[in-house]
């Protein structure tokens, strides 16, 4: 079965080698007369590609999604991308294309610009992943895909009831775990990585994003205006002039179709935003169904059910492992769970 990358390679050669000849023969005026731009990367790359098309409607902007295993080889992939004027790529590991990852691509095609993926944990400090060693760069799936709650996973591994697990979702627990004070570290991590590894200064952009309020759907899924600003920086990096445009008017919230992790109310309050405990399930077929959501008790119950299908040794996460190994942290969380439960502190929405 062909992946998106395989299909896009075929489409690219048709656009590059066949359609101009047909247009010349038929007299049809080509619409896209600007630069050819290729975007290679993870789930954020479509948003960057779309923003670049908005910035230059005359450009041919093609998106190559590095998520599934492609049948195509790195040789064919690099040869295809060579036909583009500009190639931008996220870091990606071996296995998505046969024969190498982003480092191999850059060696074969030096004009490739590696650009940062946006990650920011301050709004969603409880979000963690459980790695699945049996799958290529894969993770254990829960009720909302790869996103898990560190607190919920801790509760399950300690054998707490669902009610006691629910009682852990309170401000005193978040404060004890440092969840309320992650802004500076998250900002530093984002800015340092973008600047030092990719040569992109996002300091002014981060300030503007924070003024707009919440700008992430999860730790790894930024809102589309974030990707628009990143696209402008990439245009400037290669000497392309981004045109002035009201992006809000043409905005597509592509990543909102995926899972959305809530911003817990005490954390949201810290940043002057509205929070809640509503977990959104992915819905990539929004034209046919409105999708579904889980409140906190439903989410925890679904997590417990999915975890029960795995051996405890397969439910490892470095942060949760550290909590469990540290008697002081583990004891504190257990005490707070009991106290909150007795006090009736059982958030739901």
Tab-separated table of N, CA and C in Angstrom, residues 44 118-120 123-124 213-223 226 261 263:
chain	number	residue	atom	x	y	z
A	44	UNK	N	3.363	18.512	12.127
A	44	UNK	CA	3.358	19.965	12.034
A	44	UNK	C	3.649	20.464	10.619
A	118	UNK	N	7.937	22.572	16.809
A	118	UNK	CA	7.604	23.371	17.984
A	118	UNK	C	7.117	22.459	19.104
A	119	UNK	N	7.825	22.518	20.229
A	119	UNK	CA	7.406	21.788	21.420
A	119	UNK	C	7.368	22.741	22.607
A	120	UNK	N	6.329	22.646	23.414
A	120	UNK	CA	6.181	23.562	24.552
A	120	UNK	C	5.311	22.889	25.599
A	123	UNK	N	1.847	24.400	29.173
A	123	UNK	CA	0.390	24.292	29.250
A	123	UNK	C	-0.069	22.870	29.598
A	124	UNK	N	0.752	21.888	29.238
A	124	UNK	CA	0.347	20.483	29.405
A	124	UNK	C	1.470	19.689	30.076
A	213	UNK	N	-2.489	34.159	24.389
A	213	UNK	CA	-3.042	33.161	25.307
A	213	UNK	C	-2.465	31.791	25.027
A	214	UNK	N	-3.299	30.775	25.138
A	214	UNK	CA	-2.850	29.409	24.883
A	214	UNK	C	-2.541	29.246	23.393
A	215	UNK	N	-1.387	28.658	23.072
A	215	UNK	CA	-1.016	28.506	21.667
A	215	UNK	C	-0.642	27.068	21.313
A	216	UNK	N	-0.965	26.125	22.206
A	216	UNK	CA	-0.677	24.716	21.941
A	216	UNK	C	-1.917	23.867	22.225
A	217	UNK	N	-2.143	22.839	21.384
A	217	UNK	CA	-3.176	21.843	21.656
A	217	UNK	C	-2.638	20.717	22.538
A	218	UNK	N	-1.339	20.549	22.531
A	218	UNK	CA	-0.634	19.564	23.346
A	218	UNK	C	0.817	20.008	23.385
A	219	UNK	N	1.678	19.220	23.970
A	219	UNK	CA	3.086	19.631	24.041
A	219	UNK	C	3.747	19.671	22.671
A	220	UNK	N	3.192	18.959	21.682
A	220	UNK	CA	3.828	18.876	20.364
A	220	UNK	C	2.924	19.340	19.224
A	221	UNK	N	1.736	19.827	19.531
A	221	UNK	CA	0.824	20.291	18.487
A	221	UNK	C	0.508	21.774	18.684
A	222	UNK	N	1.224	22.654	17.988
A	222	UNK	CA	0.946	24.089	18.100
A	222	UNK	C	-0.272	24.482	17.286
A	223	UNK	N	-0.841	25.612	17.637
A	223	UNK	CA	-1.936	26.165	16.847
A	223	UNK	C	-1.375	26.737	15.543
A	226	UNK	N	1.011	29.764	15.081
A	226	UNK	CA	2.405	29.511	15.450
A	226	UNK	C	3.185	29.024	14.231
A	261	UNK	N	-5.200	17.657	24.319
A	261	UNK	CA	-5.022	17.441	25.755
A	261	UNK	C	-5.478	18.704	26.482
A	263	UNK	N	-6.012	21.747	29.301
A	263	UNK	CA	-5.183	22.515	30.224
A	263	UNK	C	-5.899	22.494	31.569
